[in-house]
Coordinates of C-alpha atoms in Angstrom, one line a residue:
M231 CA 0.0 0.1 0.2
E232 CA 1.2 3.4 -0.9
S233 CA 0.2 6.4 1.4
G234 CA 1.9 9.8 2.2
A235 CA 1.6 12.9 3.9
T236 CA -2.1 13.9 1.6
E237 CA -3.2 10.8 2.6
Y238 CA -3.6 9.3 -0.7
K239 CA -3.9 6.0 -1.1
Y240 CA -3.0 3.4 -3.6
T241 CA -3.3 -0.6 -3.5
G242 CA -2.3 -2.6 -6.4
S243 CA 0.2 -3.8 -8.5
Y244 CA 3.7 -2.3 -9.6
N245 CA 6.3 -2.5 -12.2
D246 CA 9.9 -3.1 -12.0
K247 CA 10.4 0.5 -12.0
N248 CA 8.3 0.9 -9.2
Q249 CA 5.4 2.4 -11.2
R250 CA 1.7 1.9 -11.0
H251 CA 1.2 -0.9 -13.3
G252 CA -1.5 -3.6 -14.0
S253 CA -4.6 -3.2 -11.7
G254 CA -5.1 -1.5 -8.8
Q255 CA -7.2 1.6 -6.3
A256 CA -6.6 4.5 -5.4
T257 CA -8.0 7.0 -3.1
F258 CA -7.5 11.1 -3.3
A259 CA -7.2 13.4 0.1
N260 CA -10.2 14.9 -1.5
G261 CA -12.4 11.8 -1.5
D262 CA -12.2 11.1 -4.9
F263 CA -11.4 7.0 -5.8
Y264 CA -10.4 5.2 -8.9
E265 CA -10.1 1.6 -9.8
G266 CA -8.9 0.5 -12.8
E267 CA -5.9 -0.2 -15.1
Y268 CA -2.5 1.3 -14.9
E269 CA 0.5 1.3 -17.1
N270 CA 3.8 3.2 -16.2
G271 CA 2.4 5.1 -13.4
K272 CA -0.5 6.0 -15.5
R273 CA -4.3 5.6 -15.5
H274 CA -4.6 3.8 -18.8
G275 CA -7.2 0.7 -20.2
H276 CA -10.4 0.4 -18.4
G277 CA -11.0 2.3 -15.3
T278 CA -13.8 4.1 -12.9
Y279 CA -13.2 7.2 -11.0
K280 CA -15.5 8.5 -8.9
F281 CA -15.7 12.0 -7.8
S282 CA -16.2 13.1 -4.3
K283 CA -18.8 15.9 -5.6
G284 CA -21.0 13.3 -7.2
A285 CA -19.8 12.6 -10.5
M286 CA -18.7 9.3 -12.1
Y287 CA -16.3 8.3 -15.2
D288 CA -16.7 4.7 -16.5
G289 CA -14.7 3.8 -19.8
A290 CA -11.3 3.8 -21.4
W291 CA -8.3 5.5 -20.3
K292 CA -4.9 6.3 -22.2
D293 CA -1.7 8.3 -20.7
G294 CA -4.0 9.3 -17.7
K295 CA -7.0 11.1 -19.6
K296 CA -10.4 9.8 -20.6
H297 CA -9.4 8.7 -24.1
G298 CA -11.7 5.7 -26.0
K299 CA -15.8 5.0 -25.3
G300 CA -16.7 6.2 -21.9
V301 CA -19.8 7.2 -19.9
F302 CA -19.7 10.2 -17.7
T303 CA -22.6 10.8 -15.1
Y304 CA -22.4 14.5 -13.7
P305 CA -23.9 15.6 -10.6
D306 CA -27.2 17.3 -12.0
G307 CA -28.6 14.1 -13.8
S308 CA -27.2 14.8 -17.0
K309 CA -24.8 12.1 -18.9
Y310 CA -22.8 11.7 -21.9
D311 CA -22.2 8.3 -23.4
G312 CA -19.7 8.1 -26.5
D313 CA -16.3 8.9 -27.6
W314 CA -13.4 10.7 -25.6
V315 CA -10.1 12.0 -26.9
D316 CA -7.8 14.1 -24.7
D317 CA -10.2 14.2 -21.9
M318 CA -12.8 15.8 -23.8
R319 CA -16.2 14.9 -25.5
S320 CA -15.1 14.4 -29.2
G321 CA -16.4 12.2 -31.7
S322 CA -19.6 10.2 -31.9
G323 CA -21.6 10.0 -28.5
K324 CA -25.1 11.1 -26.7
Y325 CA -25.8 13.1 -24.4
Y326 CA -28.9 13.0 -21.9
Y327 CA -29.4 16.7 -20.5
A328 CA -31.2 17.5 -17.0
N329 CA -34.3 18.8 -18.5
G330 CA -35.1 15.4 -20.3
D331 CA -33.3 16.7 -23.6
T332 CA -31.4 14.5 -25.8
Y333 CA -28.7 15.1 -28.5
E334 CA -27.1 12.2 -30.3
G335 CA -24.0 12.9 -33.1
D336 CA -21.4 14.3 -34.1
W337 CA -18.8 16.4 -30.9
N338 CA -15.5 17.9 -31.2
R339 CA -13.8 19.4 -27.8
H340 CA -16.9 19.2 -25.8
L341 CA -19.5 20.6 -28.5
R342 CA -22.2 19.4 -30.6
H343 CA -20.2 19.8 -34.2
G344 CA -20.6 18.0 -37.1
Q345 CA -24.0 16.3 -37.4
G346 CA -26.7 15.5 -35.2
T347 CA -30.0 15.2 -33.8
Y348 CA -31.6 17.1 -30.9
I349 CA -34.8 16.5 -29.3
Y350 CA -36.7 19.2 -27.5
L351 CA -38.6 16.7 -25.4
Q352 CA -41.1 19.5 -23.5
A353 CA -41.9 21.2 -27.3
G354 CA -42.2 17.7 -28.9
L355 CA -39.9 19.0 -31.4
M356 CA -36.7 17.5 -33.1
Y357 CA -33.8 19.1 -35.1
T358 CA -31.9 16.9 -37.4
G359 CA -29.2 18.5 -39.1
G360 CA -25.6 20.8 -38.5
W361 CA -23.9 22.0 -36.0
V362 CA -20.9 24.1 -35.9
N363 CA -19.4 24.9 -32.2
G364 CA -22.3 24.0 -30.4
K365 CA -24.9 25.3 -32.2
R366 CA -27.3 24.8 -35.2
D367 CA -25.8 25.4 -38.3
G368 CA -25.9 25.0 -41.7
T369 CA -29.0 22.4 -43.7
G370 CA -31.4 20.9 -41.0
K371 CA -35.0 20.0 -40.2
I372 CA -37.6 20.6 -37.1
T373 CA -40.1 17.9 -37.1
R374 CA -42.3 16.7 -34.7
I375 CA -41.1 13.8 -32.5
G376 CA -42.1 11.1 -34.6
G377 CA -41.3 12.6 -37.9
E378 CA -44.7 14.7 -38.5
D379 CA -43.7 18.0 -40.0
A380 CA -43.5 20.9 -37.8
G381 CA -44.7 23.4 -40.4
P382 CA -43.7 27.0 -39.1
A383 CA -42.5 25.9 -35.4
T384 CA -39.5 26.8 -34.5
A385 CA -36.9 25.1 -32.0
P386 CA -36.9 26.5 -28.6
P387 CA -32.9 27.0 -27.2
E388 CA -31.2 24.1 -26.7
A389 CA -30.7 22.8 -22.9
Q390 CA -27.3 24.8 -21.5
S391 CA -23.8 23.3 -22.4
P392 CA -23.1 20.6 -20.5
P393 CA -21.4 21.5 -17.2
P394 CA -17.6 21.1 -17.5
E395 CA -15.5 17.9 -16.4
P396 CA -14.3 17.9 -13.0
V397 CA -10.7 17.8 -12.9
T398 CA -9.7 14.1 -12.2
K399 CA -6.7 14.4 -9.5
T400 CA -3.1 13.9 -10.6
E401 CA -1.9 11.1 -8.5
P402 CA 1.7 11.5 -7.3
P403 CA 4.9 9.9 -7.8
P404 CA 5.4 6.6 -5.8
P405 CA 7.5 6.6 -2.9
P406 CA 11.2 5.7 -3.8
P407 CA 12.0 1.8 -2.8
P408 CA 13.8 1.1 0.3
P409 CA 17.3 1.1 0.4
V410 CA 18.7 -2.5 -0.1
E411 CA 20.9 -3.1 2.6
E412 CA 24.1 -4.1 1.4
K413 CA 25.7 -6.9 3.1
K414 CA 29.3 -6.5 4.4
E415 CA 32.1 -9.3 3.5
V416 CA 33.6 -11.3 6.4
P417 CA 37.2 -11.0 5.8
P418 CA 38.7 -14.5 5.7
K419 CA 40.0 -15.9 9.0
E420 CA 43.8 -15.9 9.0
D421 CA 45.9 -19.1 9.5
P422 CA 47.3 -19.1 12.8
D423 CA 50.0 -21.4 11.3
K424 CA 50.3 -19.4 8.3
G425 CA 54.0 -18.3 7.3
K426 CA 55.4 -21.0 10.1
S427 CA 57.3 -23.5 8.7
K428 CA 56.1 -27.3 9.2
C429 CA 58.2 -30.0 10.2
C430 CA 57.3 -33.8 10.7
T431 CA 59.0 -35.5 13.8
I432 CA 60.3 -39.2 12.4
L433 CA 60.6 -41.7 15.2

């Protein structure tokens, strides 16, 4: 077990360089908790990070960052399920907003960007089309949920931008390995008869 003055605690495996490597569990001083895989001292592979404020990420990691497929649940009840790149929502994914709205489509650096479908639940409307930096842009179509033409209906504003990701704590370097006690060589005992001439008594 690894611990220190900050009350960081780690239980798990290490490599031959004394780095967290393989499966492990880490508890941080602020109450955050991580359980999953490590590689060369960093979160890497699949793991679950639970924030003390109520958020949680379960998915893929690379070099200590959320990267690949993962689900992030926010304290307000909203949730993102999709691709991550360097700790940001990027690629394809679906966001479930706290007010019941949903967006499914392309993302870039946390923003709706590319092609996607946004459902305005309370208004009963749906927009399918292009997005640029989080806003509707380009060719798109507004219909009623179910596919009927919405006529002149105007979609209401989208739900507020998803809350920013809480910062995952950086894990401290592992403590240095304990010093290896050098064994002192014991000098060989000297032969008390060394240097003396030996003779034999003939009877």
